[in-house]
């Protein structure tokens, strides 16, 4: 039997209202303190800290960020991402069969972390509705290659659709991952969330950028570390991360606290285990090390601190072609809160959606493909001259070193931007996306730097 075609019979889906009144739930003074919502603290911090809020509206910020990254590369005479991939022998940036369906079901969050690439906060109101969630479930059923459903946000658990999606995916036999900020487990109204996750054998992937309070609170907000430790203890008490509790996976995520790369994953995992076990008696399965992507709130902080060029230089200098085959965009489809489809969550935040090229005329499609090939040849030629030691992988002598790189890049992106974004309502199966070219740009250097970076940590063993 095709496990994805089975009909889900689970009907007792508990839907959690997104906003619940913040009311004390017990009489014990100490435990009540930690049960109060984090939202008022987060909002107060956002008032005091302008980095937490975009200074211009989202679309304008995205455009400015692209220009800033581009300027940083131009100023340093560094190559474009796609050209670097070609010159370094990275396999073609094309989609393979989709194995993971990643759902970003909303941008509302009880935190407003300084590095957040989706710029979530309690002020965001964008949330996936039920019709879109249903369309996602339909795709789970019709796409037999899917192995896991990765649910993220925002704080995804605070969306009404979270428990519906979890139970439907589990009924179809799929692995479910909850990208959990931990503090949400202590939010009023979420008292039954840990038990719900355990009952459905949901893998919890939780951010904890340090095993000490200072760095965590600096990056994620006042009081977040204490609440995170409390939440981890709650999960351990249910068997998460503990030996003998097969199926209850608890994985932690580290990301750097500034403009530097994640260290070696295996060594840091050992340090985390020793510290968390020794200091708090906390157990977990694995630590995923992620690089900070030069987009959104982190890009904003880089620009404010005059570090964008330095960070882009670091990413380019740390380019690791071995990370190329494992790029998560090859086998993951990312769905936005409004149902639009993307190669990854980062592209989602940059409005680089998958586009419907079927509506283009034959001539337009031919021009688009021709432009792309020319762009690739030009950039591959130029990168060999910019980066010493990289062998010339093309024989395109006719394409001179002074070709207008930026113009070609813009041309290669112009046609898809004018076409309609694909959504979950437009396709019958995720298999339709196989073979498509991945929409890359210079932020992608973040995924190829050092040991590589993906939603499951380093792409290359370190
Ligand atoms: S990084 Fe995660 S927890 Fe922090 S604001 Fe963004 S979505 Fe929320
Ligand atoms: S940022 Fe670029 S390289 Fe990284 S997953 Fe997305 S499309 Fe792929």
CSV table of C-alpha atoms and ligand atoms in Angstrom, one decimal:
chain,number,residue,atom,x,y,z
A,1,UNK,CA,0.0,0.0,0.0
A,2,UNK,CA,1.2,3.5,-0.8
A,3,UNK,CA,1.5,4.9,2.7
A,4,UNK,CA,0.7,8.4,1.4
A,5,UNK,CA,-2.5,7.4,-0.2
A,6,UNK,CA,-4.2,6.1,3.0
A,7,UNK,CA,-7.1,8.1,4.2
A,8,UNK,CA,-6.7,9.8,7.5
A,9,UNK,CA,-9.4,8.8,10.0
A,10,UNK,CA,-8.2,10.8,13.0
A,11,UNK,CA,-10.9,13.2,13.8
A,12,UNK,CA,-10.2,14.4,17.3
A,13,UNK,CA,-7.9,17.2,16.2
A,14,UNK,CA,-7.4,19.8,18.9
A,15,UNK,CA,-7.1,23.3,17.4
A,16,UNK,CA,-5.4,25.8,19.6
A,17,UNK,CA,-6.5,29.4,19.4
A,18,UNK,CA,-3.7,31.6,18.4
A,19,UNK,CA,-4.1,34.4,21.0
A,20,UNK,CA,-5.2,33.4,24.5
A,21,UNK,CA,-5.5,35.8,27.4
A,22,UNK,CA,-2.5,35.9,29.7
A,23,UNK,CA,-3.9,34.8,33.0
A,24,UNK,CA,-2.1,33.3,36.1
A,25,UNK,CA,-2.8,29.5,36.3
A,26,UNK,CA,-1.6,28.6,39.7
A,27,UNK,CA,-1.1,29.9,43.2
A,28,UNK,CA,2.6,29.1,43.6
A,29,UNK,CA,4.4,32.3,43.1
A,30,UNK,CA,7.6,30.8,41.5
A,31,UNK,CA,6.0,28.6,39.0
A,32,UNK,CA,3.5,31.3,38.0
A,33,UNK,CA,6.3,33.6,37.1
A,34,UNK,CA,7.6,31.4,34.3
A,35,UNK,CA,4.1,30.7,33.0
A,36,UNK,CA,3.4,34.3,32.1
A,37,UNK,CA,3.6,35.0,28.4
A,38,UNK,CA,6.9,36.2,27.0
A,39,UNK,CA,5.1,38.5,24.6
A,40,UNK,CA,5.0,41.7,26.8
A,41,UNK,CA,8.8,41.4,27.4
A,42,UNK,CA,9.5,40.9,23.7
A,43,UNK,CA,7.4,43.9,22.7
A,44,UNK,CA,9.1,46.0,25.3
A,45,UNK,CA,12.5,44.9,24.0
A,46,UNK,CA,11.4,45.7,20.4
A,47,UNK,CA,10.7,49.3,21.6
A,48,UNK,CA,14.1,49.6,23.1
A,49,UNK,CA,16.0,47.8,20.3
A,50,UNK,CA,15.5,49.2,16.8
A,51,UNK,CA,17.4,46.2,15.2
A,52,UNK,CA,14.5,44.0,16.0
A,53,UNK,CA,12.1,45.9,13.7
A,54,UNK,CA,12.7,46.5,10.0
A,55,UNK,CA,13.3,50.2,9.3
A,56,UNK,CA,11.5,50.0,6.0
A,57,UNK,CA,8.7,47.8,4.7
A,58,UNK,CA,9.4,44.2,3.8
A,59,UNK,CA,9.5,44.4,0.0
A,60,UNK,CA,11.7,47.5,0.1
A,61,UNK,CA,14.0,45.9,2.6
A,62,UNK,CA,14.4,42.8,0.4
A,63,UNK,CA,15.4,45.0,-2.5
A,64,UNK,CA,17.8,47.0,-0.5
A,65,UNK,CA,19.4,43.9,1.0
A,66,UNK,CA,20.0,42.5,-2.5
A,67,UNK,CA,21.7,45.7,-3.5
A,68,UNK,CA,23.8,45.7,-0.3
A,69,UNK,CA,25.0,42.1,-0.9
A,70,UNK,CA,25.7,42.9,-4.5
A,71,UNK,CA,27.7,46.1,-3.6
A,72,UNK,CA,29.7,44.2,-1.1
A,73,UNK,CA,30.7,41.6,-3.7
A,74,UNK,CA,31.4,44.2,-6.4
A,75,UNK,CA,33.5,46.3,-4.1
A,76,UNK,CA,35.6,43.3,-3.2
A,77,UNK,CA,35.7,42.0,-6.8
A,78,UNK,CA,34.2,38.7,-5.6
A,79,UNK,CA,32.3,36.4,-7.9
A,80,UNK,CA,28.5,35.8,-8.2
A,81,UNK,CA,27.3,32.6,-6.5
A,82,UNK,CA,26.2,30.7,-9.5
A,83,UNK,CA,29.5,31.4,-11.3
A,84,UNK,CA,31.5,30.2,-8.3
A,85,UNK,CA,29.5,27.0,-8.2
A,86,UNK,CA,30.2,26.3,-11.9
A,87,UNK,CA,33.9,27.2,-11.6
A,88,UNK,CA,34.2,24.9,-8.5
A,89,UNK,CA,32.5,22.0,-10.1
A,90,UNK,CA,29.3,22.0,-8.0
A,91,UNK,CA,26.6,19.8,-9.6
A,92,UNK,CA,24.0,21.8,-11.6
A,93,UNK,CA,21.6,23.7,-9.3
A,94,UNK,CA,18.5,21.7,-10.2
A,95,UNK,CA,15.8,20.2,-8.1
A,96,UNK,CA,15.7,16.5,-7.6
A,97,UNK,CA,12.8,14.4,-6.2
A,98,UNK,CA,11.2,16.2,-3.3
A,99,UNK,CA,11.7,14.4,0.0
A,100,UNK,CA,10.8,17.1,2.5
A,101,UNK,CA,7.8,19.4,2.5
A,102,UNK,CA,8.7,22.4,4.7
A,103,UNK,CA,5.8,24.5,5.7
A,104,UNK,CA,6.2,28.0,7.1
A,105,UNK,CA,2.8,28.4,8.6
A,106,UNK,CA,3.0,32.0,9.9
A,107,UNK,CA,5.3,34.8,11.0
A,108,UNK,CA,3.8,35.4,14.4
A,109,UNK,CA,6.2,34.6,17.2
A,110,UNK,CA,6.4,35.3,20.9
A,111,UNK,CA,10.1,36.2,20.4
A,112,UNK,CA,11.9,38.7,18.1
A,113,UNK,CA,15.5,37.3,17.9
A,114,UNK,CA,18.2,39.6,16.5
A,115,UNK,CA,19.3,37.0,13.8
A,116,UNK,CA,15.8,36.0,12.7
A,117,UNK,CA,15.8,35.5,8.9
A,118,UNK,CA,12.0,35.7,8.8
A,119,UNK,CA,11.7,38.8,10.9
A,120,UNK,CA,9.1,37.2,13.2
A,121,UNK,CA,7.8,38.9,16.2
A,122,UNK,CA,4.5,39.3,18.2
A,123,UNK,CA,3.7,42.1,15.7
A,124,UNK,CA,3.5,39.9,12.6
A,125,UNK,CA,0.0,38.8,11.6
A,126,UNK,CA,0.7,36.7,8.5
A,127,UNK,CA,-0.7,33.2,9.2
A,128,UNK,CA,-1.6,30.2,7.0
A,129,UNK,CA,-5.3,29.6,6.8
A,130,UNK,CA,-7.2,26.3,6.8
A,131,UNK,CA,-7.8,26.2,3.0
A,132,UNK,CA,-4.0,26.5,2.4
A,133,UNK,CA,-3.3,23.9,5.1
A,134,UNK,CA,-5.8,21.5,3.4
A,135,UNK,CA,-4.0,22.0,0.1
A,136,UNK,CA,-0.7,21.1,1.7
A,137,UNK,CA,-2.2,17.9,3.1
A,138,UNK,CA,-3.6,17.1,-0.4
A,139,UNK,CA,0.0,17.4,-1.7
A,140,UNK,CA,1.3,15.2,1.0
A,141,UNK,CA,-1.2,12.5,-0.2
A,142,UNK,CA,-0.4,12.9,-3.8
A,143,UNK,CA,3.4,13.0,-3.5
A,144,UNK,CA,4.6,9.5,-2.6
A,145,UNK,CA,8.3,10.6,-2.5
A,146,UNK,CA,7.7,12.8,0.5
A,147,UNK,CA,9.3,11.4,3.7
A,148,UNK,CA,8.9,14.3,6.1
A,149,UNK,CA,7.0,17.4,6.8
A,150,UNK,CA,9.0,20.1,8.5
A,151,UNK,CA,6.8,22.8,10.1
A,152,UNK,CA,8.3,26.2,10.9
A,153,UNK,CA,7.4,29.8,11.4
A,154,UNK,CA,7.4,32.1,13.4
A,155,UNK,CA,6.3,30.0,16.3
A,156,UNK,CA,4.3,27.5,14.3
A,157,UNK,CA,2.6,26.0,17.3
A,158,UNK,CA,0.7,29.3,17.8
A,159,UNK,CA,-1.1,28.9,14.5
A,160,UNK,CA,-4.5,27.2,14.6
A,161,UNK,CA,-3.4,24.9,11.7
A,162,UNK,CA,-0.4,23.4,13.4
A,163,UNK,CA,-2.1,20.5,15.2
A,164,UNK,CA,-4.3,19.8,12.1
A,165,UNK,CA,-1.1,19.5,9.9
A,166,UNK,CA,0.7,17.4,12.4
A,167,UNK,CA,-2.1,14.9,12.8
A,168,UNK,CA,-2.8,14.7,9.1
A,169,UNK,CA,0.9,14.1,8.2
A,170,UNK,CA,1.3,11.5,10.9
A,171,UNK,CA,-1.8,9.7,9.7
A,172,UNK,CA,-0.1,9.5,6.3
A,173,UNK,CA,2.9,7.9,8.0
A,174,UNK,CA,5.2,10.9,7.5
A,175,UNK,CA,7.9,12.0,9.8
A,176,UNK,CA,7.0,15.4,11.3
A,177,UNK,CA,9.5,18.0,12.5
A,178,UNK,CA,8.5,21.0,14.7
A,179,UNK,CA,10.9,23.8,14.6
A,180,UNK,CA,10.3,25.0,18.1
A,181,UNK,CA,11.6,28.0,19.9
A,182,UNK,CA,11.2,26.2,23.2
A,183,UNK,CA,9.7,29.2,25.0
A,184,UNK,CA,6.4,28.6,23.2
A,185,UNK,CA,6.0,25.4,25.4
A,186,UNK,CA,5.6,27.8,28.4
A,187,UNK,CA,3.1,30.2,26.8
A,188,UNK,CA,-0.3,30.4,28.4
A,189,UNK,CA,-2.7,28.1,26.5
A,190,UNK,CA,0.0,25.7,25.4
A,191,UNK,CA,0.1,23.6,28.5
A,192,UNK,CA,-0.8,20.5,26.6
A,193,UNK,CA,1.6,21.1,23.7
A,194,UNK,CA,4.5,18.9,25.0
A,195,UNK,CA,2.2,16.0,25.5
A,196,UNK,CA,0.6,16.6,22.0
A,197,UNK,CA,4.1,16.5,20.4
A,198,UNK,CA,5.1,13.3,22.3
A,199,UNK,CA,1.8,11.5,21.5
A,200,UNK,CA,2.3,12.2,17.8
A,201,UNK,CA,6.1,11.4,17.9
A,202,UNK,CA,6.9,14.8,16.5
A,203,UNK,CA,10.6,15.4,16.2
A,204,UNK,CA,11.5,18.7,18.0
A,205,UNK,CA,14.2,20.8,16.5
A,206,UNK,CA,14.9,23.6,18.9
A,207,UNK,CA,17.1,26.7,18.8
A,208,UNK,CA,19.6,27.1,21.6
A,209,UNK,CA,22.5,29.2,20.3
A,210,UNK,CA,24.6,28.8,23.4
A,211,UNK,CA,24.6,26.7,26.6
A,212,UNK,CA,24.9,29.8,28.8
A,213,UNK,CA,22.3,32.5,29.5
A,214,UNK,CA,24.2,35.7,28.4
A,215,UNK,CA,24.6,34.9,24.7
A,216,UNK,CA,21.1,33.3,24.4
A,217,UNK,CA,19.3,36.3,26.0
A,218,UNK,CA,21.4,38.7,23.9
A,219,UNK,CA,20.4,37.0,20.7
A,220,UNK,CA,16.9,35.8,21.5
A,221,UNK,CA,15.6,38.1,24.2
A,222,UNK,CA,15.5,38.6,28.0
A,223,UNK,CA,14.6,35.6,29.9
A,224,UNK,CA,14.7,33.2,26.9
A,225,UNK,CA,17.5,31.1,28.3
A,226,UNK,CA,15.8,30.2,31.6
A,227,UNK,CA,12.5,29.4,29.8
A,228,UNK,CA,14.4,27.3,27.2
A,229,UNK,CA,16.0,25.3,29.9
A,230,UNK,CA,12.6,24.8,31.6
A,231,UNK,CA,11.1,23.7,28.3
A,232,UNK,CA,14.0,21.2,27.6
A,233,UNK,CA,13.4,19.7,31.1
A,234,UNK,CA,9.7,19.3,30.2
A,235,UNK,CA,10.6,17.5,27.0
A,236,UNK,CA,13.1,15.3,28.7
A,237,UNK,CA,10.5,14.4,31.3
A,238,UNK,CA,8.4,13.0,28.4
A,239,UNK,CA,11.3,11.0,27.1
A,240,UNK,CA,12.5,13.4,24.5
A,241,UNK,CA,16.2,13.2,23.8
A,242,UNK,CA,16.7,10.3,26.3
A,243,UNK,CA,18.1,6.9,25.5
A,244,UNK,CA,15.4,4.2,25.4
A,245,UNK,CA,12.9,6.7,24.1
A,246,UNK,CA,13.2,5.7,20.4
A,247,UNK,CA,11.1,8.0,18.3
A,248,UNK,CA,11.2,11.0,20.5
A,249,UNK,CA,13.9,13.0,18.9
A,250,UNK,CA,15.1,16.3,20.4
A,251,UNK,CA,17.7,18.1,18.3
A,252,UNK,CA,19.2,21.5,19.1
A,253,UNK,CA,20.3,24.2,16.7
A,254,UNK,CA,23.3,26.4,17.1
A,255,UNK,CA,23.8,29.6,15.1
A,256,UNK,CA,26.7,32.0,15.6
A,257,UNK,CA,26.1,35.1,17.7
A,258,UNK,CA,27.7,37.4,15.2
A,259,UNK,CA,29.4,37.7,11.8
A,260,UNK,CA,31.4,34.5,12.0
A,261,UNK,CA,30.8,30.9,10.8
A,262,UNK,CA,29.5,28.0,12.9
A,263,UNK,CA,32.3,25.9,14.3
A,264,UNK,CA,32.8,22.2,13.7
A,265,UNK,CA,29.5,20.5,14.5
A,266,UNK,CA,30.8,17.3,16.2
A,267,UNK,CA,33.1,19.1,18.6
A,268,UNK,CA,30.4,21.6,19.6
A,269,UNK,CA,27.8,18.9,20.0
A,270,UNK,CA,30.2,17.2,22.5
A,271,UNK,CA,30.6,20.5,24.4
A,272,UNK,CA,26.9,21.1,24.5
A,273,UNK,CA,26.2,17.7,25.8
A,274,UNK,CA,28.8,18.0,28.6
A,275,UNK,CA,27.6,21.4,29.7
A,276,UNK,CA,23.8,20.8,29.4
A,277,UNK,CA,24.1,17.5,31.2
A,278,UNK,CA,26.5,18.7,33.8
A,279,UNK,CA,24.7,22.0,34.6
A,280,UNK,CA,21.1,21.2,34.1
A,281,UNK,CA,20.8,17.4,33.6
A,282,UNK,CA,19.4,18.0,30.1
A,283,UNK,CA,19.7,15.3,27.3
A,284,UNK,CA,19.3,15.7,23.6
A,285,UNK,CA,20.0,13.7,20.4
A,286,UNK,CA,22.0,15.9,18.1
A,287,UNK,CA,23.2,19.5,17.6
A,288,UNK,CA,22.8,21.1,14.2
A,289,UNK,CA,25.2,24.0,13.4
A,290,UNK,CA,23.8,26.6,11.0
A,291,UNK,CA,25.4,29.6,9.5
A,292,UNK,CA,23.7,32.9,9.7
A,293,UNK,CA,22.3,33.9,6.3
A,294,UNK,CA,23.1,37.4,5.1
A,295,UNK,CA,19.4,38.3,4.8
A,296,UNK,CA,16.6,40.1,6.7
A,297,UNK,CA,17.2,41.0,10.3
A,298,UNK,CA,20.8,39.6,10.3
A,299,UNK,CA,21.6,41.5,7.1
A,300,UNK,CA,20.2,44.6,8.7
A,301,UNK,CA,22.5,44.3,11.7
A,302,UNK,CA,25.5,43.6,9.4
A,303,UNK,CA,24.8,46.8,7.5
A,304,UNK,CA,24.2,48.9,10.6
A,305,UNK,CA,27.5,47.6,12.0
A,306,UNK,CA,29.4,48.1,8.7
A,307,UNK,CA,30.1,44.4,8.5
A,308,UNK,CA,28.3,43.3,5.3
A,309,UNK,CA,31.4,43.4,3.1
A,310,UNK,CA,33.5,41.5,5.7
A,311,UNK,CA,30.8,38.9,6.1
A,312,UNK,CA,30.4,38.3,2.4
A,313,UNK,CA,34.1,38.1,2.1
A,314,UNK,CA,34.2,35.4,4.8
A,315,UNK,CA,31.4,33.4,3.1
A,316,UNK,CA,33.1,33.5,-0.3
A,317,UNK,CA,36.5,32.7,1.1
A,318,UNK,CA,35.0,29.7,3.0
A,319,UNK,CA,33.2,28.4,-0.1
A,320,UNK,CA,33.2,24.6,0.2
A,321,UNK,CA,32.2,22.8,-3.1
A,322,UNK,CA,31.7,19.6,-1.1
A,323,UNK,CA,28.5,21.1,0.4
A,324,UNK,CA,27.0,21.5,-3.1
A,325,UNK,CA,25.5,18.0,-3.5
A,326,UNK,CA,23.7,18.2,-0.1
A,327,UNK,CA,22.1,21.7,-0.6
A,328,UNK,CA,18.7,21.3,1.0
A,329,UNK,CA,17.0,23.1,-1.9
A,330,UNK,CA,17.6,20.1,-4.1
A,331,UNK,CA,15.1,17.9,-2.3
A,332,UNK,CA,13.0,20.3,-0.1
A,333,UNK,CA,10.0,22.4,-1.1
A,334,UNK,CA,9.2,25.3,1.0
A,335,UNK,CA,5.7,26.6,1.3
A,336,UNK,CA,4.9,30.1,2.6
A,337,UNK,CA,2.0,31.0,4.8
A,338,UNK,CA,0.0,32.1,1.8
A,339,UNK,CA,0.7,28.8,-0.1
A,340,UNK,CA,3.4,30.1,-2.5
A,341,UNK,CA,6.2,27.6,-3.3
A,342,UNK,CA,9.9,28.2,-2.9
A,343,UNK,CA,13.2,26.3,-3.2
A,344,UNK,CA,13.9,27.1,0.5
A,345,UNK,CA,12.8,29.2,3.5
A,346,UNK,CA,15.5,31.7,2.7
A,347,UNK,CA,14.2,32.3,-0.8
A,348,UNK,CA,10.8,32.6,0.7
A,349,UNK,CA,11.9,35.5,2.8
A,350,UNK,CA,13.4,37.1,-0.3
A,351,UNK,CA,10.2,36.7,-2.4
A,352,UNK,CA,12.1,34.4,-4.8
A,353,UNK,CA,9.2,32.0,-5.4
A,354,UNK,CA,8.9,29.2,-7.9
A,355,UNK,CA,7.3,30.6,-10.9
A,356,UNK,CA,4.9,29.2,-13.5
A,357,UNK,CA,6.8,29.3,-16.8
A,358,UNK,CA,4.1,27.3,-18.5
A,359,UNK,CA,2.2,30.5,-19.2
A,360,UNK,CA,5.1,32.0,-21.1
A,361,UNK,CA,5.1,32.0,-24.9
A,362,UNK,CA,7.6,29.6,-26.6
A,363,UNK,CA,9.7,32.5,-27.7
A,364,UNK,CA,9.8,34.0,-24.1
A,365,UNK,CA,10.8,30.6,-22.7
A,366,UNK,CA,13.5,30.2,-25.3
A,367,UNK,CA,14.8,33.7,-24.5
A,368,UNK,CA,14.8,32.9,-20.8
A,369,UNK,CA,16.8,29.7,-21.3
A,370,UNK,CA,19.2,31.4,-23.8
A,371,UNK,CA,19.8,34.2,-21.3
A,372,UNK,CA,20.4,31.8,-18.5
A,373,UNK,CA,23.0,29.9,-20.6
A,374,UNK,CA,24.8,33.1,-21.7
A,375,UNK,CA,24.7,34.3,-18.1
A,376,UNK,CA,26.2,31.1,-16.8
A,377,UNK,CA,29.0,31.1,-19.4
A,378,UNK,CA,29.9,34.7,-18.8
A,379,UNK,CA,30.0,34.4,-15.0
A,380,UNK,CA,32.0,31.1,-15.2
A,381,UNK,CA,34.6,32.9,-17.4
A,382,UNK,CA,34.8,35.9,-15.1
A,383,UNK,CA,35.2,33.9,-11.9
A,384,UNK,CA,38.3,32.2,-13.3
A,385,UNK,CA,39.9,35.6,-13.6
A,386,UNK,CA,38.7,36.9,-10.2
A,387,UNK,CA,39.6,34.0,-8.0
A,388,UNK,CA,43.2,32.8,-8.5
A,389,UNK,CA,43.7,29.1,-8.6
A,390,UNK,CA,40.3,28.2,-10.0
A,391,UNK,CA,40.7,26.3,-13.2
A,392,UNK,CA,39.0,27.6,-16.4
A,393,UNK,CA,36.1,25.3,-16.8
A,394,UNK,CA,34.8,26.9,-20.0
A,395,UNK,CA,36.0,27.5,-23.5
A,396,UNK,CA,34.1,30.6,-24.0
A,397,UNK,CA,36.9,32.9,-25.3
A,398,UNK,CA,34.3,34.8,-27.2
A,399,UNK,CA,32.9,36.0,-23.9
A,400,UNK,CA,35.3,38.7,-22.9
A,401,UNK,CA,36.3,39.5,-19.3
A,402,UNK,CA,34.5,42.8,-19.4
A,403,UNK,CA,31.1,41.4,-20.0
A,404,UNK,CA,28.4,43.1,-18.0
A,405,UNK,CA,27.9,40.6,-15.2
A,406,UNK,CA,25.3,42.5,-13.3
A,407,UNK,CA,23.2,43.0,-16.4
A,408,UNK,CA,23.3,39.3,-17.3
A,409,UNK,CA,22.3,38.4,-13.8
A,410,UNK,CA,19.4,40.8,-13.9
A,411,UNK,CA,18.3,39.5,-17.3
A,412,UNK,CA,18.4,35.9,-16.1
A,413,UNK,CA,16.0,36.8,-13.2
A,414,UNK,CA,13.8,39.2,-15.1
A,415,UNK,CA,11.6,36.7,-16.9
A,416,UNK,CA,10.6,34.5,-13.9
A,417,UNK,CA,9.9,37.6,-11.8
A,418,UNK,CA,7.3,38.7,-14.3
A,419,UNK,CA,5.5,35.3,-14.2
A,420,UNK,CA,3.0,34.0,-11.8
A,421,UNK,CA,4.2,32.5,-8.5
A,422,UNK,CA,3.3,28.9,-8.2
A,423,UNK,CA,1.2,27.9,-5.2
A,424,UNK,CA,0.0,24.7,-3.5
A,425,UNK,CA,-3.2,25.3,-5.4
A,426,UNK,CA,-1.5,25.2,-8.8
A,427,UNK,CA,0.1,21.7,-8.8
A,428,UNK,CA,-1.3,18.2,-8.4
A,429,UNK,CA,1.9,16.7,-7.0
A,430,UNK,CA,5.3,17.8,-5.9
A,431,UNK,CA,6.8,15.5,-8.5
A,432,UNK,CA,5.9,18.2,-11.0
A,433,UNK,CA,8.8,20.3,-9.6
A,434,UNK,CA,11.5,17.8,-10.2
A,435,UNK,CA,14.2,19.0,-12.7
A,436,UNK,CA,13.5,22.7,-12.2
A,437,UNK,CA,16.4,25.1,-11.9
A,438,UNK,CA,16.9,26.3,-8.3
A,439,UNK,CA,16.6,30.1,-8.0
A,440,UNK,CA,19.9,31.1,-6.4
A,441,UNK,CA,21.4,34.4,-5.6
A,442,UNK,CA,24.3,35.7,-3.5
A,443,UNK,CA,22.7,34.9,-0.1
A,444,UNK,CA,23.3,31.3,-1.1
A,445,UNK,CA,26.9,31.6,-0.2
A,446,UNK,CA,25.7,31.1,3.4
A,447,UNK,CA,24.8,27.5,2.6
A,448,UNK,CA,28.1,26.7,1.0
A,449,UNK,CA,30.5,28.2,3.6
A,450,UNK,CA,32.6,26.1,5.9
A,451,UNK,CA,31.0,22.8,6.5
A,452,UNK,CA,27.9,23.9,4.6
A,453,UNK,CA,24.6,24.8,6.3
A,454,UNK,CA,21.1,23.4,6.0
A,455,UNK,CA,18.0,22.9,8.2
A,456,UNK,CA,19.7,19.7,9.4
A,457,UNK,CA,23.0,21.3,10.2
A,458,UNK,CA,26.3,20.9,8.5
A,459,UNK,CA,26.2,19.4,5.0
A,460,UNK,CA,29.7,18.0,5.3
A,461,UNK,CA,31.1,16.1,8.2
A,462,UNK,CA,33.6,18.1,10.2
B,1,LIG,S1,14.4,33.0,15.2
B,1,LIG,FE1,12.6,31.7,15.7
B,1,LIG,S2,12.1,32.2,17.8
B,1,LIG,FE2,13.4,33.8,17.0
B,1,LIG,S3,11.9,35.4,16.3
B,1,LIG,FE3,12.5,34.1,14.5
B,1,LIG,S4,11.0,32.6,14.4
B,1,LIG,FE4,10.8,33.5,16.5
B,2,LIG,S1,19.7,29.8,0.2
B,2,LIG,FE1,20.3,29.2,-1.9
B,2,LIG,S2,21.7,27.5,-1.7
B,2,LIG,FE2,20.7,27.8,0.3
B,2,LIG,S3,19.0,26.4,0.2
B,2,LIG,FE3,18.2,28.3,-0.5
B,2,LIG,S4,18.4,28.3,-2.7
B,2,LIG,FE4,19.7,26.6,-1.9
